[in-house]
Coordinates of C-alpha atoms in Angstrom, one line a residue:
Chain A
M1 CA 0.0 0.0 0.0
D2 CA 1.4 3.3 -0.9
G3 CA -0.4 6.1 1.0
N4 CA 2.1 8.6 -0.2
A5 CA 0.4 8.5 -3.6
V6 CA -2.6 10.4 -2.1
T7 CA -3.3 13.2 -4.5
R8 CA -3.4 16.5 -2.7
P9 CA -5.2 19.5 -4.3
S10 CA -3.4 22.8 -3.8
T11 CA -6.7 24.7 -3.7
I12 CA -9.6 24.4 -1.3
R13 CA -13.1 25.7 -1.1
V14 CA -13.0 29.5 -0.9
D15 CA -14.5 29.8 2.5
L16 CA -11.9 27.3 3.8
Q17 CA -9.2 29.4 2.1
L18 CA -10.3 32.4 4.1
V19 CA -10.0 30.5 7.3
A20 CA -6.6 29.1 6.2
D21 CA -5.3 32.6 5.4
M22 CA -6.0 33.7 9.1
V23 CA -3.7 30.9 10.4
T24 CA 0.0 31.7 11.0
A25 CA 2.3 29.1 9.5
R26 CA 3.8 26.5 11.8
S27 CA 1.2 27.2 14.6
R28 CA -0.7 24.7 16.6
V29 CA -4.2 24.2 15.3
L30 CA -7.3 22.3 16.4
D31 CA -10.1 22.0 13.8
V32 CA -13.4 21.2 15.5
G33 CA -15.8 19.6 13.1
C34 CA -13.1 18.9 10.5
G35 CA -15.3 16.8 8.2
D36 CA -13.2 14.9 5.7
G37 CA -10.1 16.9 6.7
A38 CA -9.8 19.1 3.6
L39 CA -8.9 22.2 5.6
L40 CA -6.7 20.4 8.1
D41 CA -4.8 18.6 5.3
Y42 CA -4.2 21.9 3.5
L43 CA -3.0 23.6 6.7
V44 CA -0.7 20.6 7.6
H45 CA 0.9 20.4 4.2
F46 CA 0.9 24.1 3.0
K47 CA 1.2 25.9 6.2
Q48 CA 3.2 23.3 8.1
V49 CA 0.8 23.6 11.2
D50 CA 0.8 21.0 14.0
G51 CA -2.9 20.2 13.4
R52 CA -5.5 18.1 15.1
G53 CA -9.1 17.4 14.3
V54 CA -12.3 16.5 16.0
E55 CA -15.2 15.1 13.9
L56 CA -18.5 13.8 14.8
S57 CA -19.1 11.4 11.9
Q58 CA -17.1 8.2 12.0
A59 CA -16.9 8.2 8.2
G60 CA -15.2 11.6 8.3
V61 CA -12.8 10.5 11.0
N62 CA -11.8 7.4 9.3
A63 CA -11.2 9.3 6.0
C64 CA -9.0 11.7 7.9
V65 CA -6.9 9.1 9.7
R66 CA -6.6 7.1 6.5
H67 CA -4.9 10.2 5.0
G68 CA -2.6 10.5 8.0
L69 CA -4.3 13.3 9.7
P70 CA -4.5 13.2 13.5
V71 CA -8.3 13.2 14.1
I72 CA -10.5 11.8 16.8
Q73 CA -14.2 11.0 16.8
G74 CA -15.8 13.5 19.1
D75 CA -18.6 16.0 19.7
A76 CA -18.0 19.7 20.0
D77 CA -20.8 19.9 22.5
T78 CA -19.4 17.4 25.0
D79 CA -15.8 16.9 24.4
L80 CA -14.2 20.3 24.3
K81 CA -14.1 20.5 28.0
D82 CA -11.4 17.8 28.0
Y83 CA -8.9 20.0 26.3
P84 CA -6.6 22.1 28.4
S85 CA -6.6 25.9 28.2
D86 CA -4.1 27.5 25.7
A87 CA -3.3 24.1 24.2
F88 CA -3.5 25.5 20.7
D89 CA -2.7 28.7 18.9
Y90 CA -5.9 28.5 16.8
V91 CA -9.1 26.6 17.3
I92 CA -11.1 26.4 14.1
L93 CA -14.9 25.9 14.0
S94 CA -15.7 25.9 10.3
Q95 CA -19.4 25.7 9.3
T96 CA -20.1 23.8 12.6
L97 CA -21.4 26.4 15.0
Q98 CA -24.9 26.2 13.7
A99 CA -25.0 22.4 14.4
T100 CA -24.0 22.7 18.1
R101 CA -26.5 22.2 20.8
D102 CA -25.1 25.1 22.9
P103 CA -23.2 27.6 20.8
R104 CA -22.4 29.8 23.7
I105 CA -20.5 27.0 25.6
V106 CA -18.8 26.0 22.5
L107 CA -17.6 29.5 21.8
R108 CA -16.3 29.9 25.4
H109 CA -14.4 26.7 25.0
L110 CA -12.9 27.8 21.7
V111 CA -11.3 30.9 23.0
R112 CA -10.2 29.0 26.1
I113 CA -8.5 26.2 24.4
G114 CA -6.9 28.4 21.7
Q115 CA -5.1 31.7 21.8
R116 CA -7.4 32.6 19.0
A117 CA -10.5 31.1 17.5
I118 CA -11.6 31.2 13.9
V119 CA -15.3 30.7 13.4
S120 CA -17.0 30.5 10.0
F121 CA -20.7 30.1 9.3
S122 CA -23.3 30.7 6.7
N123 CA -25.1 33.9 7.3
F124 CA -28.8 33.5 7.8
G125 CA -29.3 37.2 7.2
F126 CA -28.1 36.9 3.6
W127 CA -30.6 38.4 1.3
R128 CA -31.4 35.3 -0.6
V129 CA -32.3 33.5 2.6
R130 CA -34.4 36.4 3.6
W131 CA -36.0 36.4 0.2
H132 CA -36.7 32.7 0.3
L133 CA -38.5 33.0 3.6
A134 CA -40.3 36.2 2.7
W135 CA -41.4 35.1 -0.8
H136 CA -42.0 31.4 -0.4
G137 CA -42.8 31.4 3.2
R138 CA -40.7 28.4 3.7
M139 CA -37.6 27.5 5.6
P140 CA -34.5 28.0 3.3
V141 CA -32.9 24.8 2.2
A142 CA -29.5 26.4 2.0
E143 CA -26.8 24.0 3.0
A144 CA -27.5 21.0 0.8
P145 CA -30.4 19.8 -1.3
G146 CA -32.8 17.5 0.5
L147 CA -32.0 18.8 4.0
Y148 CA -35.4 20.1 5.1
W149 CA -36.1 21.8 8.4
Y150 CA -36.8 18.6 10.1
D151 CA -33.7 16.7 9.2
T152 CA -31.0 19.3 9.0
P153 CA -28.3 19.0 11.6
N154 CA -28.2 22.8 11.6
I155 CA -30.3 23.5 14.6
H156 CA -28.9 27.0 15.5
P157 CA -28.4 29.0 12.4
C158 CA -27.6 32.7 13.0
T159 CA -27.0 36.0 11.2
I160 CA -23.8 38.0 11.2
T161 CA -25.5 40.5 13.4
D162 CA -26.6 37.8 15.8
F163 CA -23.1 36.4 16.0
V164 CA -21.6 39.8 16.7
D165 CA -24.1 40.4 19.5
L166 CA -23.3 37.0 21.0
C167 CA -19.6 37.7 21.0
R168 CA -20.2 41.0 22.8
E169 CA -22.4 39.3 25.4
L170 CA -19.8 36.6 26.0
D171 CA -17.1 39.2 26.2
I172 CA -15.2 37.6 23.3
A173 CA -13.2 40.1 21.2
I174 CA -13.5 40.1 17.4
E175 CA -10.1 40.7 15.9
S176 CA -11.2 40.7 12.4
G177 CA -14.1 39.5 10.3
L178 CA -14.7 38.9 6.6
A179 CA -17.9 38.5 4.7
L180 CA -17.9 36.5 1.5
D181 CA -20.5 37.4 -1.1
R182 CA -22.0 35.2 -3.7
R183 CA -19.3 35.9 -6.3
G184 CA -16.6 34.9 -3.8
R185 CA -15.6 38.5 -3.1
T186 CA -14.7 39.4 0.4
R187 CA -15.5 42.4 2.5
R188 CA -13.9 43.3 5.7
L189 CA -16.2 43.4 8.6
N190 CA -14.6 46.2 10.6
S191 CA -18.0 47.4 11.7
P192 CA -20.3 44.5 10.8
G193 CA -23.5 46.3 9.9
F194 CA -26.6 46.2 7.9
F195 CA -25.0 45.7 4.4
A196 CA -22.6 43.0 5.5
N197 CA -25.4 41.2 7.1
L198 CA -27.5 41.5 3.9
F199 CA -24.9 40.7 1.2
G200 CA -22.5 38.4 3.0
E201 CA -23.4 34.8 2.3
Q202 CA -20.6 33.4 4.4
A203 CA -18.8 35.0 7.4
V204 CA -15.4 34.2 8.9
F205 CA -14.4 35.7 12.3
L206 CA -11.1 35.8 14.1
L207 CA -11.7 35.8 17.8
R208 CA -9.8 35.9 21.1
R209 CA -10.3 36.4 24.7
P210 CA -10.5 40.1 25.7
Chain B
M1 CA 21.7 -15.6 16.8
A2 CA 21.3 -18.8 18.8
Q3 CA 18.6 -21.3 18.0
L4 CA 16.2 -21.9 20.8
Q5 CA 16.3 -25.3 22.4
P6 CA 13.0 -26.8 23.5
R7 CA 12.8 -26.3 27.1
H8 CA 9.1 -26.9 27.6
H9 CA 8.9 -30.0 29.7
N10 CA 5.2 -29.4 30.1
L11 CA 4.5 -29.2 26.4
H12 CA 6.1 -32.6 25.6
L13 CA 7.3 -31.6 22.2
P14 CA 10.1 -33.9 21.4
G15 CA 11.9 -32.8 18.2
V16 CA 10.4 -29.4 18.1
T17 CA 13.0 -26.8 18.0
L18 CA 11.5 -23.3 18.3
P19 CA 12.9 -21.2 15.4
G20 CA 13.9 -17.6 15.9
H21 CA 16.1 -15.6 18.1
R22 CA 16.9 -15.6 21.8
F23 CA 18.3 -12.9 24.0
A24 CA 19.7 -14.0 27.3
I25 CA 19.8 -11.6 30.2
G26 CA 22.2 -12.5 32.9
P27 CA 22.6 -11.6 36.6
E28 CA 24.6 -8.6 35.7
T29 CA 21.4 -6.8 34.5
P30 CA 18.7 -8.4 36.6
L31 CA 15.1 -7.5 35.7
R32 CA 13.6 -5.8 38.7
L33 CA 9.9 -6.7 38.8
D34 CA 7.0 -4.7 40.2
C35 CA 6.4 -7.3 42.9
G36 CA 9.8 -6.6 44.3
V37 CA 11.6 -9.7 43.2
S38 CA 14.4 -9.6 40.6
L39 CA 14.8 -12.1 37.9
S40 CA 18.5 -12.7 37.6
R41 CA 18.2 -14.9 34.5
L42 CA 15.8 -14.3 31.7
D43 CA 15.6 -15.5 28.2
I44 CA 13.6 -13.6 25.7
A45 CA 12.5 -15.4 22.6
Y46 CA 11.7 -13.1 19.7
Q47 CA 11.1 -13.0 15.9
T48 CA 12.0 -10.2 13.5
Y49 CA 10.7 -9.6 10.0
G50 CA 12.0 -7.1 7.4
Q51 CA 15.3 -5.2 7.6
L52 CA 16.3 -2.6 10.0
N53 CA 17.3 0.5 8.0
A54 CA 20.6 2.4 8.2
D55 CA 19.4 5.0 10.7
R56 CA 17.4 2.5 12.7
S57 CA 14.2 4.5 12.4
N58 CA 11.8 1.9 10.9
A59 CA 11.5 -0.6 13.8
I60 CA 7.9 -1.6 14.8
L61 CA 7.4 -3.6 18.0
V62 CA 4.4 -5.8 17.9
C63 CA 3.1 -6.8 21.3
H64 CA 1.1 -10.0 21.4
A65 CA -2.0 -10.7 23.3
L66 CA -2.8 -13.2 26.2
S67 CA -2.6 -16.4 24.1
G68 CA -0.4 -15.1 21.4
D69 CA 3.3 -15.4 20.9
Q70 CA 6.2 -14.2 18.7
F71 CA 5.2 -16.1 15.5
V72 CA 3.4 -13.2 13.9
M73 CA 3.7 -14.0 10.2
E74 CA 5.0 -17.6 9.8
R75 CA 3.7 -21.1 10.3
H76 CA 3.6 -21.8 14.0
P77 CA 6.3 -24.4 15.0
V78 CA 3.9 -26.1 17.4
T79 CA 0.5 -25.9 15.9
G80 CA 1.5 -25.7 12.2
R81 CA -1.1 -22.9 11.7
E82 CA -0.4 -19.6 10.1
G83 CA 0.9 -16.7 12.1
W84 CA -1.6 -14.8 14.2
W85 CA -1.2 -11.5 12.4
E86 CA -0.5 -12.8 9.0
N87 CA -3.1 -10.5 7.4
M88 CA -1.4 -7.5 9.0
V89 CA 2.3 -8.1 8.8
G90 CA 4.1 -8.9 5.6
P91 CA 5.4 -7.5 2.3
G92 CA 2.9 -4.9 1.1
L93 CA 0.6 -5.3 4.1
T94 CA -0.2 -2.7 6.7
L95 CA 2.9 -3.4 8.7
D96 CA 4.9 -3.7 5.5
T97 CA 8.0 -5.8 6.0
D98 CA 9.5 -4.3 2.8
R99 CA 9.5 -1.0 4.6
Y100 CA 9.5 -1.7 8.3
F101 CA 11.6 -3.9 10.7
V102 CA 9.0 -5.8 12.7
I103 CA 9.9 -7.3 16.1
C104 CA 7.8 -9.5 18.3
A105 CA 8.9 -11.1 21.5
N106 CA 7.2 -13.6 23.7
V107 CA 6.2 -12.0 27.0
V108 CA 7.9 -12.7 30.3
G109 CA 5.8 -15.4 32.0
G110 CA 4.9 -16.8 28.6
C111 CA 5.5 -20.4 27.4
M112 CA 7.0 -20.0 23.9
G113 CA 10.7 -19.6 24.7
T114 CA 10.7 -16.6 27.0
T115 CA 11.3 -17.5 30.6
G116 CA 8.0 -18.3 32.5
P117 CA 6.7 -20.6 35.2
S118 CA 7.3 -23.8 33.2
D119 CA 11.0 -23.1 33.0
I120 CA 13.7 -24.4 35.3
D121 CA 14.5 -22.2 38.2
P122 CA 18.3 -22.0 38.2
A123 CA 18.3 -21.7 41.9
T124 CA 16.5 -25.1 42.5
G125 CA 17.0 -27.0 39.3
K126 CA 13.2 -27.6 39.2
P127 CA 10.5 -25.9 37.2
Y128 CA 9.4 -22.6 38.8
G129 CA 5.7 -23.4 38.9
L130 CA 4.1 -21.1 41.4
T131 CA 7.4 -19.9 42.8
F132 CA 7.8 -17.8 39.6
P133 CA 7.3 -14.2 40.7
L134 CA 4.1 -12.4 39.8
I135 CA 4.6 -10.2 36.7
T136 CA 2.9 -7.1 35.4
I137 CA 2.3 -5.5 32.0
A138 CA 5.0 -3.0 33.0
D139 CA 7.4 -5.9 33.7
M140 CA 6.7 -7.3 30.3
V141 CA 7.6 -3.9 28.8
R142 CA 10.8 -3.6 30.9
A143 CA 11.9 -6.9 29.5
Q144 CA 11.1 -5.7 25.9
K145 CA 13.0 -2.5 26.5
L146 CA 16.1 -4.5 27.4
L147 CA 15.7 -6.3 24.1
I148 CA 15.2 -3.1 22.1
D149 CA 18.4 -1.7 23.8
H150 CA 20.2 -4.9 22.9
L151 CA 19.0 -4.5 19.2
G152 CA 20.5 -0.9 19.3
I153 CA 17.2 0.8 18.5
E154 CA 17.1 4.2 20.1
S155 CA 13.5 5.0 19.1
L156 CA 10.7 2.6 17.9
F157 CA 8.8 4.0 14.9
C158 CA 5.7 2.2 16.3
V159 CA 4.6 0.1 19.2
T160 CA 1.4 -1.7 18.6
G161 CA -0.7 -4.6 19.7
G162 CA -4.3 -5.6 20.3
S163 CA -6.0 -6.4 23.7
M164 CA -3.1 -7.3 26.1
G165 CA -0.7 -6.2 23.3
G166 CA -2.4 -2.8 23.4
M167 CA -1.9 -2.6 27.1
Q168 CA 1.8 -3.1 26.5
A169 CA 1.8 -0.5 23.7
L170 CA 0.2 2.0 26.2
Q171 CA 2.6 1.0 29.0
W172 CA 5.5 1.6 26.5
A173 CA 4.2 5.1 25.8
V174 CA 4.0 5.8 29.5
S175 CA 7.3 4.2 30.6
Y176 CA 9.5 5.2 27.7
P177 CA 7.8 8.0 25.9
E178 CA 11.0 9.2 24.3
R179 CA 11.5 5.8 22.7
V180 CA 8.1 5.6 21.1
F181 CA 7.4 7.6 18.0
T182 CA 3.9 6.3 17.4
C183 CA 1.7 4.1 19.6
V184 CA -1.2 2.2 18.2
P185 CA -3.2 0.5 21.0
I186 CA -6.0 -1.6 19.5
A187 CA -9.1 -3.0 21.2
T188 CA -7.7 -2.3 24.7
A189 CA -8.0 -0.2 27.8
A190 CA -5.9 1.7 30.3
R191 CA -7.1 -0.6 33.1
H192 CA -8.7 -4.0 33.2
S193 CA -12.3 -3.7 34.0
A194 CA -14.1 -5.6 36.8
Q195 CA -16.0 -7.6 34.2
N196 CA -12.7 -8.7 32.6
I197 CA -11.1 -9.6 35.9
A198 CA -14.2 -11.6 36.6
F199 CA -13.9 -13.6 33.4
H200 CA -10.2 -14.2 34.1
E201 CA -11.0 -15.4 37.6
V202 CA -13.4 -18.0 36.1
G203 CA -10.6 -19.2 33.9
R204 CA -8.1 -19.4 36.7
Q205 CA -10.5 -21.2 39.0
A206 CA -11.2 -23.8 36.2
I207 CA -7.4 -24.5 36.0
M208 CA -6.9 -24.6 39.7
A209 CA -10.0 -26.9 40.2
D210 CA -8.4 -29.5 37.9
P211 CA -6.8 -32.2 40.2
D212 CA -4.0 -32.5 37.6
W213 CA -3.0 -29.0 38.4
C214 CA -1.4 -30.4 41.6
G215 CA -1.3 -27.1 43.3
G216 CA 0.7 -25.7 40.4
D217 CA 3.3 -28.4 40.6
Y218 CA 2.0 -30.6 37.8
L219 CA 5.3 -30.7 36.0
A220 CA 7.0 -32.5 38.9
H221 CA 4.1 -35.0 38.8
D222 CA 4.3 -35.4 35.0
K223 CA 0.8 -34.2 34.7
R224 CA -1.0 -31.3 33.1
P225 CA -4.3 -29.7 33.9
R226 CA -5.7 -30.2 30.5
R227 CA -9.4 -30.1 31.3
G228 CA -9.1 -27.0 33.5
L229 CA -7.1 -25.1 30.9
A230 CA -9.5 -26.1 28.2
V231 CA -12.4 -24.9 30.1
A232 CA -10.6 -21.6 30.8
R233 CA -10.0 -21.2 27.2
M234 CA -13.6 -22.0 26.2
A235 CA -15.0 -19.4 28.6
A236 CA -12.4 -16.8 27.4
H237 CA -13.0 -17.6 23.7
I238 CA -16.7 -16.7 24.1
T239 CA -15.6 -13.2 25.2
Y240 CA -13.6 -12.7 22.1
L241 CA -16.6 -13.1 19.8
S242 CA -19.9 -11.4 19.5
E243 CA -23.4 -12.8 19.6
A244 CA -23.7 -11.9 15.9
T245 CA -20.5 -13.9 15.0
L246 CA -21.7 -16.9 17.0
H247 CA -25.1 -16.7 15.4
R248 CA -23.7 -16.3 11.9
K249 CA -21.2 -19.1 12.3
F250 CA -23.4 -21.7 14.2
G251 CA -26.8 -20.5 14.9
R252 CA -28.5 -23.4 16.6
N253 CA -27.1 -25.9 14.1
L254 CA -26.5 -29.4 15.3
Q255 CA -23.2 -31.2 15.1
D256 CA -23.3 -34.3 12.9
R257 CA -26.8 -35.1 13.8
R258 CA -30.4 -34.4 12.7
E259 CA -31.9 -34.0 16.1
V260 CA -30.8 -33.4 19.7
A261 CA -29.6 -36.6 21.4
Y262 CA -31.1 -36.0 24.8
G263 CA -27.6 -36.2 26.5
F264 CA -24.6 -34.0 27.2
D265 CA -22.6 -34.7 24.1
A266 CA -21.8 -31.7 21.9
D267 CA -25.2 -31.6 20.2
F268 CA -24.7 -28.1 19.0
Q269 CA -22.0 -26.9 16.6
V270 CA -21.1 -24.1 18.9
E271 CA -20.3 -26.7 21.7
S272 CA -18.2 -28.7 19.4
Y273 CA -16.4 -25.6 18.2
L274 CA -15.7 -24.5 21.8
R275 CA -14.5 -27.9 22.8
H276 CA -12.1 -27.9 19.8
Q277 CA -10.8 -24.4 20.8
G278 CA -10.2 -25.7 24.3
S279 CA -8.4 -28.9 23.4
A280 CA -6.3 -27.2 20.7
F281 CA -5.2 -24.5 23.1
V282 CA -3.9 -27.1 25.6
E283 CA -1.4 -28.4 23.1
R284 CA 0.3 -25.1 22.8
F285 CA -0.1 -23.2 26.2
D286 CA 1.0 -23.8 29.7
A287 CA -1.6 -23.6 32.4
N288 CA 0.6 -21.7 34.9
S289 CA 1.5 -19.2 32.2
Y290 CA -2.2 -18.7 31.8
L291 CA -2.5 -17.9 35.4
Y292 CA 0.4 -15.5 35.5
I293 CA -0.5 -13.6 32.3
T294 CA -4.2 -13.2 33.1
R295 CA -3.1 -11.8 36.5
A296 CA -0.7 -9.3 34.8
M297 CA -3.7 -8.1 32.8
D298 CA -5.9 -7.8 35.9
Y299 CA -3.3 -5.7 37.7
F300 CA -3.0 -3.3 34.8
D301 CA -4.2 0.2 35.7
L302 CA -2.1 2.9 34.1
A303 CA -3.8 5.7 36.1
S304 CA -3.1 4.1 39.5
E305 CA 0.6 5.2 39.6
H306 CA -0.4 8.7 38.6
G307 CA -2.7 9.7 41.3
G308 CA -5.7 8.0 39.7
M309 CA -5.4 10.6 36.8
L310 CA -4.8 8.8 33.6
A311 CA -3.9 12.1 31.8
N312 CA -0.9 12.5 34.1
A313 CA 0.5 9.2 32.8
F314 CA 0.7 10.9 29.4
R315 CA 1.8 14.4 30.4
G316 CA 4.5 15.8 28.1
T317 CA 4.3 12.9 25.6
K318 CA 5.5 13.7 22.1
S319 CA 4.4 10.3 20.7
R320 CA 1.7 10.1 18.1
F321 CA -1.2 7.9 19.1
C322 CA -3.8 6.1 17.0
V323 CA -6.4 4.5 19.3
I324 CA -8.6 1.9 17.5
S325 CA -11.7 0.1 18.8
F326 CA -14.4 -2.1 17.3
T327 CA -18.1 -1.5 17.6
S328 CA -19.0 -5.1 18.6
D329 CA -16.1 -5.6 21.0
W330 CA -17.8 -6.0 24.4
L331 CA -14.7 -7.2 26.2
F332 CA -12.8 -4.0 25.5
P333 CA -15.7 -1.7 24.5
T334 CA -15.1 1.6 22.7
T335 CA -15.8 3.5 26.0
Q336 CA -12.6 2.2 27.4
S337 CA -10.6 3.4 24.3
R338 CA -12.4 6.7 24.6
E339 CA -11.1 7.1 28.2
V340 CA -7.6 6.8 26.8
V341 CA -8.3 9.3 24.1
H342 CA -9.8 11.8 26.6
A343 CA -6.7 11.5 28.8
L344 CA -4.5 12.1 25.8
N345 CA -6.6 15.1 24.8
A346 CA -6.3 16.5 28.3
V347 CA -2.6 16.8 27.7
A348 CA -3.0 18.0 24.1
A349 CA -1.3 14.9 22.8
N350 CA -1.2 14.0 19.1
V351 CA -4.0 11.5 18.9
S352 CA -6.1 9.9 16.3
F353 CA -9.1 7.7 17.3
V354 CA -11.2 5.5 15.2
E355 CA -14.0 3.1 16.0
I356 CA -14.2 0.5 13.3
A357 CA -17.8 -0.8 12.5
T358 CA -17.7 -4.6 12.5
D359 CA -19.8 -7.4 14.1
K360 CA -16.7 -9.6 14.7
G361 CA -16.2 -8.7 18.4
H362 CA -13.0 -8.4 20.2
D363 CA -11.2 -10.8 17.8
A364 CA -11.8 -8.3 15.0
F365 CA -8.2 -7.1 15.5
L366 CA -7.0 -10.5 14.3
L367 CA -9.4 -10.7 11.4
D368 CA -9.8 -9.4 7.9
V369 CA -11.4 -6.0 8.5
P370 CA -10.4 -3.8 5.5
E371 CA -11.5 -0.5 7.2
F372 CA -9.2 -1.3 10.0
F373 CA -6.2 -2.0 7.8
A374 CA -6.9 1.1 5.7
T375 CA -7.0 3.3 8.8
F376 CA -3.9 1.8 10.4
S377 CA -1.9 2.1 7.1
G378 CA -3.0 5.7 6.7
F379 CA -1.9 6.6 10.1
L380 CA 1.5 4.9 9.7
N381 CA 2.0 6.5 6.3
G382 CA 1.4 9.9 7.7
A383 CA 3.8 9.3 10.6
A384 CA 6.4 7.8 8.3
E385 CA 6.2 10.8 6.1
H386 CA 6.7 12.9 9.2
R387 CA 9.7 10.9 10.4
G388 CA 11.2 10.5 6.9
V389 CA 10.9 6.7 6.8
K390 CA 10.9 5.8 3.1

């Protein structure tokens, strides 16, 4: 068996690229909800990070470990408490916050375990989502076709404004933020306001303890 | 290296010379055991496969389980059956002998060439029997470490094993963290559970209840507690399987008959199978070794020496871990692997953890489970890349 022959794309999904760009090379990174390991693999091989992953789905975990990534099966809601404080430079929560049972506890753990946390999510305030709800009167089926309101794992979707409010409430500092529009253009969220919340389809925030 | 001479009076194997290597430890470097006694003479029988590379960075230590031995990937000299990990170790396999140098040693207290209770006590000229000191998993690992020193290997690329082998792998990572680059404990736990101690006690009592055990002194009486050891093996064997496996293999099928015989013969195939497992085991295993090794597993509790905090056992470790469990293993269930993973997380260790879906029970680690092989290979490849092992 030759595992070295694994093909490794040098590009990743644009929202993952935004996250990756926020990570300093050769740092220690924990990717919570790392899925099939695309971001982690990129960070390990192109930014030489000391990376770890946590993933809920066993299929995702096995795929990661098969590719040589240090990943464990675990649940963001229950397992983050086992990690010591300041164990990592960055803790990443990419497209996972909305699927956690208690986003507040998870966010607190992220900035406790990591010097910094990077959180990305789909903005529920995006105009198309609003339009869908306003015009069709139905819950948006945004993330993947076939995931209806009753079977989506995304039980806590939020808007950029909601997220900024929550960080303020939890006393978590936003170091920087980016909104990604439908054409893949980014907009800095220095003062995340009405327009960012309307035109940003995805958001990525760099957080730290105050 | 010297050929092993048959020294197994209890096994009565005239003409069988155990192939492989022997490392003799003399009184100048006694092995100090946890029980306080020192073994001044100790032979370690071991096998190697593949070649040690120039910078000695490709050595993998395989630790065998309770009833295993050092014959990992070759025909067994006593039973004639294929090696116990022949689907894992070999050219092009997961533990690729074209790439890695694989070592496996019979554990201290064993009965396949390494010194154990069936050997002659140099002090008395008689078999040790129950005068052999109690051993622990840490003692087994101490002895292996002397062997690894002897082989001139500074750092093992990987220490791995299933069940009791996994206990040894974990013990290696705790006792000699700087000598372990990767640790792959499979279907194991950081401490033996009450349920598992209970099963072992059933086995030991079966052996000790056999009149031919002779208070442990059966060799002097030219006897062997065959029935007791066979029953111990039968009971243990059930714990290695799963209900699904037993059902698939045997169901309620009858053995060589169309209807039940209204007696206590082996009516059912599963009975016949277990009886065969028991009687075959007796031909290759020493009853006192079985007592000593099961006891070593019972005593295993990695946390106990670290204030009851398993995480403390791993503090500061730089080893890379890949913990593997199997869904249908009820002897070493996934929860016990998860305890190890939680402890490793608590010290921010480099750890992977997979639970492999299979209905094959605890024995899955010995069987053809492709997802298991793929995961293990992937982990090793990643680590080899990191260490620069070609």
